[in-house]
Coordinates of C-alpha atoms in Angstrom, one line a residue:
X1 CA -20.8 -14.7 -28.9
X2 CA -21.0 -13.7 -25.3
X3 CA -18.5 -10.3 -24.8
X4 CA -17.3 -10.3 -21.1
X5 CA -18.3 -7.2 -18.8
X6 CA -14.8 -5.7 -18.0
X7 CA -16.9 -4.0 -15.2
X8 CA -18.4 -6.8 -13.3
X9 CA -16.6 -8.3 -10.3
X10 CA -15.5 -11.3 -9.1
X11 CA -17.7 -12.3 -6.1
X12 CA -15.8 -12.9 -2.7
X13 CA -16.3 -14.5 1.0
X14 CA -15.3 -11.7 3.6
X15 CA -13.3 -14.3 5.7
X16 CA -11.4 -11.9 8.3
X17 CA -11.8 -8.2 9.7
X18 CA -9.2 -6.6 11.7
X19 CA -10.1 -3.2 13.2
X20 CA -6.7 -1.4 12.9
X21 CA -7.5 2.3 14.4
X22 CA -11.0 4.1 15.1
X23 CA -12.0 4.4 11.5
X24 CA -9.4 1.9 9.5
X25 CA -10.0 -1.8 9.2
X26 CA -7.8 -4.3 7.4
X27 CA -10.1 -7.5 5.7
X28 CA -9.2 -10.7 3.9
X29 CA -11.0 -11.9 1.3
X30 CA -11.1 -14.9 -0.9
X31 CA -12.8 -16.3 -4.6
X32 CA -16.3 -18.3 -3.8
X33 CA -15.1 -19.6 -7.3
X34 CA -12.8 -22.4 -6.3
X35 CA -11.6 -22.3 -10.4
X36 CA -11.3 -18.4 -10.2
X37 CA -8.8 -18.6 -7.5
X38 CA -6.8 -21.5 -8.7
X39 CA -6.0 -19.2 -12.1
X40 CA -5.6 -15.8 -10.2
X41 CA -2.7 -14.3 -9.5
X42 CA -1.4 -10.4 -8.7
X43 CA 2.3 -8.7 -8.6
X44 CA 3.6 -7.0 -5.5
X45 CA 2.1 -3.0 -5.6
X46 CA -1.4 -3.8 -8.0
X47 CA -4.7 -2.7 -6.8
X48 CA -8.0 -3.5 -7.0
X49 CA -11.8 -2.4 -6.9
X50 CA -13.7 -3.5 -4.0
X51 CA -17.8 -3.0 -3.9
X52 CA -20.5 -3.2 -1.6
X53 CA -23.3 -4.1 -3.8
X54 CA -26.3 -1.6 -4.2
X55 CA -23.9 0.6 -2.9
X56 CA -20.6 1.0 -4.7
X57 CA -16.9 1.0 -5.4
X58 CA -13.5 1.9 -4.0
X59 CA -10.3 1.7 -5.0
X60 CA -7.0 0.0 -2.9
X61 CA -3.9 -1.3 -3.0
X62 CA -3.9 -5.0 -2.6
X63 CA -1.8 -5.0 0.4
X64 CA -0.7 -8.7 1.0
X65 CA 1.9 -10.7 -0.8
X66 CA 1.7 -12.4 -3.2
X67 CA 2.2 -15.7 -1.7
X68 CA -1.3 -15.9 0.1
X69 CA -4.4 -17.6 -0.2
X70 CA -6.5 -14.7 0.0
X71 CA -6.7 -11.1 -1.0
X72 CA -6.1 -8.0 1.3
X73 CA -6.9 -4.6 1.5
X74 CA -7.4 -1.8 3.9
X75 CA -9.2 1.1 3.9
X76 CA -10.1 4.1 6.1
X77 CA -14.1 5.0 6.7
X78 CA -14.2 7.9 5.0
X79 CA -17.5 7.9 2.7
X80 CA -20.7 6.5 1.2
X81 CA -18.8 3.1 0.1
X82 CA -17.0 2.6 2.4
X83 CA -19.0 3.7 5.5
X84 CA -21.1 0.7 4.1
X85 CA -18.0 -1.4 4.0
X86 CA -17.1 -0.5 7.4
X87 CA -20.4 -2.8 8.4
X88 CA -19.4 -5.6 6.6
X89 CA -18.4 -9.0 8.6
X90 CA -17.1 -12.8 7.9
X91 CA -19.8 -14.6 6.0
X92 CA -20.9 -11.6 3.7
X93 CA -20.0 -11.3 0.1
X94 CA -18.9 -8.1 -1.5
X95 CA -16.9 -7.6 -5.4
X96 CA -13.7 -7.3 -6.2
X97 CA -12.4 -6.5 -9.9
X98 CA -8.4 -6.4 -10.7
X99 CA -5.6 -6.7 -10.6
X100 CA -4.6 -3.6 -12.4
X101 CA -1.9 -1.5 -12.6
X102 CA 1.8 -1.9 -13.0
X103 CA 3.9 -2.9 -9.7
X104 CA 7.1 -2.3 -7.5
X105 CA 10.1 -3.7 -10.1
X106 CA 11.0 -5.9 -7.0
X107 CA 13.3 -8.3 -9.1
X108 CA 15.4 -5.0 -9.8
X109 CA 15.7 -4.2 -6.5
X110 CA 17.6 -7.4 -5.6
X111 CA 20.7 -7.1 -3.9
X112 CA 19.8 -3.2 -2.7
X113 CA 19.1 -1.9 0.7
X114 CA 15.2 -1.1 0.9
X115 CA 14.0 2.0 2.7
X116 CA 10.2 1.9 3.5
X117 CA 8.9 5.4 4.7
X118 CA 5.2 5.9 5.1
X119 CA 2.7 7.7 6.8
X120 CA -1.2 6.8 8.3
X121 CA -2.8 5.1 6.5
X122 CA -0.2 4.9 3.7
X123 CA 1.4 2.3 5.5
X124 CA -0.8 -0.7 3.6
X125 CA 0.7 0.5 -0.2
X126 CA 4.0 -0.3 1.7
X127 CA 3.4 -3.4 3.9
X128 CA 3.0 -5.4 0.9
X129 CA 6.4 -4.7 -0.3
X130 CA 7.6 -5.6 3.1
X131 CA 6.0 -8.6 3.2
X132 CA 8.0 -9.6 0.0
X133 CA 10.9 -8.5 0.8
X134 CA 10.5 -10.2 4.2
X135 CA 9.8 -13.5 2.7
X136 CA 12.7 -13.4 0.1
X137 CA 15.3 -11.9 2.8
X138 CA 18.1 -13.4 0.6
X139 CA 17.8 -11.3 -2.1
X140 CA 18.0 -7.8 -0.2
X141 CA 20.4 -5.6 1.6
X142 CA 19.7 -3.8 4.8
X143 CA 15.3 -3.1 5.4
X144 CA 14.7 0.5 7.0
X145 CA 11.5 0.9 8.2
X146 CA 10.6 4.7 9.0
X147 CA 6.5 4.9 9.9
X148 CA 4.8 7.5 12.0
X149 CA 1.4 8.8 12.3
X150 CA -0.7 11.4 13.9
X151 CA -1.1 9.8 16.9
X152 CA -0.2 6.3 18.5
X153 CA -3.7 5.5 17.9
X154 CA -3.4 6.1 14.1
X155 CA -1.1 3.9 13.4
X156 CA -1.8 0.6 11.6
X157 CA -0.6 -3.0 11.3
X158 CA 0.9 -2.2 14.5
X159 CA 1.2 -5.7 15.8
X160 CA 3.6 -6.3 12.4
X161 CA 6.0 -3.5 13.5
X162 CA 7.2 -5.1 16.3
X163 CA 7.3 -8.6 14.1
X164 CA 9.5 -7.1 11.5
X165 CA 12.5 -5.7 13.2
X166 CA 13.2 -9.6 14.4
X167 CA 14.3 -9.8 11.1
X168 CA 18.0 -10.0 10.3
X169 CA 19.4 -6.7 9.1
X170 CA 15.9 -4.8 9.1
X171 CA 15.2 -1.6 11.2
X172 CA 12.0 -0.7 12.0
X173 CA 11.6 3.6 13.3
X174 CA 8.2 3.9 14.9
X175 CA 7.4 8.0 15.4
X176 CA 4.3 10.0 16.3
X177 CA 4.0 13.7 15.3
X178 CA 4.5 15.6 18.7
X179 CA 1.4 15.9 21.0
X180 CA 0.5 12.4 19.5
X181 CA 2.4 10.0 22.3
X182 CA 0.9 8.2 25.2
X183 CA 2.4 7.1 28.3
X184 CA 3.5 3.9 27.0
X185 CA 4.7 4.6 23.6
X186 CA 7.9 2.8 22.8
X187 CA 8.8 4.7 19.9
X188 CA 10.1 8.2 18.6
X189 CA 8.5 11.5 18.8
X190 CA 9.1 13.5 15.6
X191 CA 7.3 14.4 12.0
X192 CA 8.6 11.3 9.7
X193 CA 10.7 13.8 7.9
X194 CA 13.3 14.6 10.6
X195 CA 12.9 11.3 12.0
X196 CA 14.0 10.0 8.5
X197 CA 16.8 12.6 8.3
X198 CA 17.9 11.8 11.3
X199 CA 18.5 8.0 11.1
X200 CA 21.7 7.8 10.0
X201 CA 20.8 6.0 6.6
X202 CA 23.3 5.0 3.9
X203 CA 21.5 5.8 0.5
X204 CA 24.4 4.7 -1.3
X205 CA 22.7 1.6 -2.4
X206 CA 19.7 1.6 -1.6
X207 CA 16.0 2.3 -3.5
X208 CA 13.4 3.8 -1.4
X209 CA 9.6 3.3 -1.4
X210 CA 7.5 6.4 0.2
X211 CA 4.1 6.8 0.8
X212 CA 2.6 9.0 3.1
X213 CA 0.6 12.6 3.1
X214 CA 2.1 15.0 0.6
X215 CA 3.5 17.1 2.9
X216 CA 5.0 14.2 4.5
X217 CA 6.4 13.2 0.9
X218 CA 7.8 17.1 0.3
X219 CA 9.8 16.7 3.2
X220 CA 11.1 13.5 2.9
X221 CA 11.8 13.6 -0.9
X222 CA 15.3 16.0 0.1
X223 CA 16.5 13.9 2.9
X224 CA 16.6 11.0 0.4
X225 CA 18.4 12.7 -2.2
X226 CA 20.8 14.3 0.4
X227 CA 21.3 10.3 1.2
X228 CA 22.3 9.7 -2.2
X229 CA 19.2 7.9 -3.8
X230 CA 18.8 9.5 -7.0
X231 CA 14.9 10.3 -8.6
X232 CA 14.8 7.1 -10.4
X233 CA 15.2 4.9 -7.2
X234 CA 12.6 6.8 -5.2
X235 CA 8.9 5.4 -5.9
X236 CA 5.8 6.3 -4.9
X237 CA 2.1 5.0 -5.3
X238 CA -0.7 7.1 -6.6
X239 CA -3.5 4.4 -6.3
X240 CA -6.0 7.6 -4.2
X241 CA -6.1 8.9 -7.4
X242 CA -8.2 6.5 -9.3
X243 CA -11.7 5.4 -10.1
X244 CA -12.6 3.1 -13.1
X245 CA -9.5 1.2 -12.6
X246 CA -9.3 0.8 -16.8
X247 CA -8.6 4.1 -18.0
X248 CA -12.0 4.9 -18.8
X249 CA -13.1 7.3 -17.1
X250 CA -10.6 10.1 -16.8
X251 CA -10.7 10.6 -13.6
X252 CA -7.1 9.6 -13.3
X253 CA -5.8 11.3 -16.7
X254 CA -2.3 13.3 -16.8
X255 CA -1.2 14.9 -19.4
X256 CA -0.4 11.7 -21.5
X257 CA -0.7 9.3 -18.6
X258 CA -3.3 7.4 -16.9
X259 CA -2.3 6.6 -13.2
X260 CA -4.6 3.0 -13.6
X261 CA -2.5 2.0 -16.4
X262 CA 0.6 3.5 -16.3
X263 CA 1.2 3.4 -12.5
X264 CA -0.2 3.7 -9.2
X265 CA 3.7 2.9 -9.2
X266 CA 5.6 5.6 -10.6
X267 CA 9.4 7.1 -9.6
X268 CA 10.3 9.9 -8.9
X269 CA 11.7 10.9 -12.0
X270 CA 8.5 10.3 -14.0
X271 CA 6.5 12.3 -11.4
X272 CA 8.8 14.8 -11.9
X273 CA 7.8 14.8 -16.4
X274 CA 4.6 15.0 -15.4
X275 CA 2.0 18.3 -15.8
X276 CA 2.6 20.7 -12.7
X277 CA -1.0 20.5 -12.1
X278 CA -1.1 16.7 -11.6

């Protein structure tokens, strides 16, 4: 009896590329098995493993929906994998092995006001929460939407911004650290922090998802509580910290906890259980 290879991907048509800033693109992918994609599915805040054959693998949050067609991810070039996945275009085949991981408990969020705060490139972890939340509108309070970057040209999915805040009862806060504006920039000058703390947001019932740099997460972690949302309605995703993707390797070991297994999604409150070291 044949034993499947947990390690060998799922082969997949590169059917879009979007360049989103100077080294992050956003691509959509889809099963060349028509009988693959008919049985997959994925929850809202799962990863995946995405390879360039001869070459290797990288980890990312699936960052669509899970009402599409097609799988996508986004990624910044950064390395060896992905300078080679920078190069790839519609028409080429690359691997993709998942889902894994837990997800965003979206189905206990219902009937709370969502607060999205995110950072660079962290803003793809978060944008497929939106996106759910955005196509279930009925189900959720008040959407806040704080986002900043760097730069104006460091922000992604920038096109989407604008497209969110036509939504009824969502607020979208663009912001770029000071120094970081252009002539034409529309939005808020300010580290996402202050921005965030000063927004006038009721935490009263509300869970918040924030991604971001760490030192953008220090900072932000206080204004939340000072808004009322309590440790076990803040979550995170730790996806940067993973390899294997099945818990074999190590690489994402804490303490008791593998982030591949037990997260990338994890509160606040757990973070805060978790080795000082991690």
């Amino acid at each position: 009896m044949e034993t499947e290879n947990i390690y060998k991907p799922d082969l997949m048509e590169v059917i879009e590329v979007n360049q989103q800033t100077v080294d992050v693109k956003a691509v959509k992918i889809r099963f060349r098995d028509p009988d693959r994609a008919k049985s997959f599915s994925f929850n809202v805040g799962q990863f995946g493993l995405y390879s360039v054959f001869g070459v290797g693998e990288s980890t990312f949050n699936i960052c669509c929906s899970n009402s599409k067609d097609y799988i996508e991810f986004c990624f910044r070039k950064t390395g060896r994998v992905t300078e080679a996945m920078w190069n790839i275009e519609p028409g080429d085949t690359i691997g993709f092995r998942g889902p894994y991981g837990n997800s965003y408990p979206l189905s206990d969020w219902e009937g709370k006001d969502l607060i999205f705060v995110g950072g660079g490139i962290a803003m793809p972890p978060i944008r497929c929460a939106i996106q759910y939340a955005l196509e279930n509108r009925n189900k959720y309070g008040k959407i806040t939407i704080v986002y900043g970057a760097r730069t104006v040209g460091d922000l992604v999915f920038k096109n989407e911004l604008n497209e969110w805040s036509t939504f009824r009862d969502v607020r979208v806060v663009k912001t770029v650290d000071p120094g970081g504006e252009t002539p034409e920039w529309d939005g808020l000058v300010g580290f996402v922090p202050t921005v965030l703390d000063q927004a006038g947001i009721d935490g009263s019932n509300a869970v918040a998802l924030v991604v971001g740099p760490p030192i953008m997460i220090k900072f932000s972690l206080p204004v939340l509580s000072k808004i009322g949302i309590p440790d076990t309605a803040i979550f995170t995703s730790l996806e940067n910290r993973m390899k294997c993707g099945l818990g074999k390797c190590g690489r994402c070991n804490c303490g008791s906890v593998y982030v591949c297994k037990e997260g990338p999604v994890f509160t606040l409150d757990q973070i805060n259980q978790l080795p000082d070291d991690f």
